[in-house]
Tab-separated table of C-alpha atoms in Angstrom:
chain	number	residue	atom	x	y	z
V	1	UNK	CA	-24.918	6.271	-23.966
V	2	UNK	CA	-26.754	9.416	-23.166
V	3	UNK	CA	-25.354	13.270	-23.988
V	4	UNK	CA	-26.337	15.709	-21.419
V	5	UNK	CA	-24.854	19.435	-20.180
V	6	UNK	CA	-21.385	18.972	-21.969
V	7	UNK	CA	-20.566	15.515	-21.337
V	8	UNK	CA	-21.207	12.049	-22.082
V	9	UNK	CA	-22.688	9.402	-19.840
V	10	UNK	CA	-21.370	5.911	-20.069
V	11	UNK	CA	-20.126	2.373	-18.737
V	12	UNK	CA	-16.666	1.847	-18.246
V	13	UNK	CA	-14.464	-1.262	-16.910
V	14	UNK	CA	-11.919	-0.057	-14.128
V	15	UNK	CA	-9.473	-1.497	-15.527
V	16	UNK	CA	-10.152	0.559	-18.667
V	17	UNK	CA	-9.679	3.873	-16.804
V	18	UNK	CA	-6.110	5.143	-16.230
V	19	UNK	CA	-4.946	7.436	-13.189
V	20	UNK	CA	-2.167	10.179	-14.067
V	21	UNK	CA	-0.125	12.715	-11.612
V	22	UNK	CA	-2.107	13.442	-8.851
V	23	UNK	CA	-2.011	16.436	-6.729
V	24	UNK	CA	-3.718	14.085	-3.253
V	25	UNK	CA	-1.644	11.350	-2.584
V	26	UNK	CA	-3.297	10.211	0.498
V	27	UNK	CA	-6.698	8.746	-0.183
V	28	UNK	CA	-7.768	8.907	3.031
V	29	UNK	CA	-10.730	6.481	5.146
V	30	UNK	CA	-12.970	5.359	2.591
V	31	UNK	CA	-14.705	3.159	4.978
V	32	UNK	CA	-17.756	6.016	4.667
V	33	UNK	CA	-17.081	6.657	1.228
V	34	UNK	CA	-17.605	2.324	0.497
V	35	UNK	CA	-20.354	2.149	3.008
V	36	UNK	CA	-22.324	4.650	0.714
V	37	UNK	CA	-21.764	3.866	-2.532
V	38	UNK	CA	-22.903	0.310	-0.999
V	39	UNK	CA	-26.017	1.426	0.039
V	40	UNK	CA	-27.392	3.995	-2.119
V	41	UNK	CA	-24.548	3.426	-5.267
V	42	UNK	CA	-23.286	6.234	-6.734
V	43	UNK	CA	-24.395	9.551	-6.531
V	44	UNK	CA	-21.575	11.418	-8.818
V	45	UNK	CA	-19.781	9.656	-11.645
V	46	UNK	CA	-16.379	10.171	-11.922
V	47	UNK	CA	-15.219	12.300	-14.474
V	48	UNK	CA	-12.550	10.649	-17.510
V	49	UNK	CA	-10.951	11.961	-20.504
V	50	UNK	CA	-12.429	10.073	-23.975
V	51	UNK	CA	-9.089	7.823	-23.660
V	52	UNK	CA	-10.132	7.061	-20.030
V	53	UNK	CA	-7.380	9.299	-18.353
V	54	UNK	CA	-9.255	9.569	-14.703
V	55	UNK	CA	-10.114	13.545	-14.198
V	56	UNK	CA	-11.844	13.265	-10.882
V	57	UNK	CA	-13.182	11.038	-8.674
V	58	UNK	CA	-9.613	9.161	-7.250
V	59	UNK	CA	-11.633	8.323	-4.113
V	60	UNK	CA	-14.427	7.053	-5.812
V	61	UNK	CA	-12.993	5.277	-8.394
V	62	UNK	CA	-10.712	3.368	-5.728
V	63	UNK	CA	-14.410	2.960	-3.379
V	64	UNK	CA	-15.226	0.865	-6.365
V	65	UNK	CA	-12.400	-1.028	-6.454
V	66	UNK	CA	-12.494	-2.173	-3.264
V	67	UNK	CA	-15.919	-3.225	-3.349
V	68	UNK	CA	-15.179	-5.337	-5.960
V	69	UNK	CA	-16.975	-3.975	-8.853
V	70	UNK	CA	-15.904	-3.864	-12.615
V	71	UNK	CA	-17.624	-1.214	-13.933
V	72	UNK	CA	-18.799	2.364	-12.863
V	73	UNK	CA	-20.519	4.849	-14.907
V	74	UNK	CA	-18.445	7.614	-15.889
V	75	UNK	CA	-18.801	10.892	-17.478
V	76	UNK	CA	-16.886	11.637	-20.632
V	77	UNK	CA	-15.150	15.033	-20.854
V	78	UNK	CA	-12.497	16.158	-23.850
């Protein structure tokens, strides 16, 4: 775990992290999106409360998913 600029960096499951009301609905292609994060991994963490309420990163989070991984880094924000 590593503190930097206001947040902390860590490990979650996706399971563990929980998405709320959200304003986007439609995810949109993420064919691009899952190609990336494939080939380079991820750039930008998403962003979750400290009880794992998802802040940003819907898109991401569900790029993940789909490519069958279990945990992401995240960035902790109160």
């Amino acid at each position: 775990m590593s503190e930097v600029k206001g947040h902390i960096e860590l490990h979650r499951t996706i399971e563990s992290i929980t998405v709320g009301a959200r304003h986007r609905k439609d995810l949109g292609d993420l064919d691009e999106l899952m190609k990336s994060i494939h080939t380079v991994g991820l750039l930008q963490p998403i962003t979750v409360t400290p009880d794992g309420l998802l802040v940003c990163g819907r898109r991401r989070l569900e790029a993940m998913r789909r490519l069958g991984m279990r945990t992401l880094k995240v960035w902790v924000r109160s």
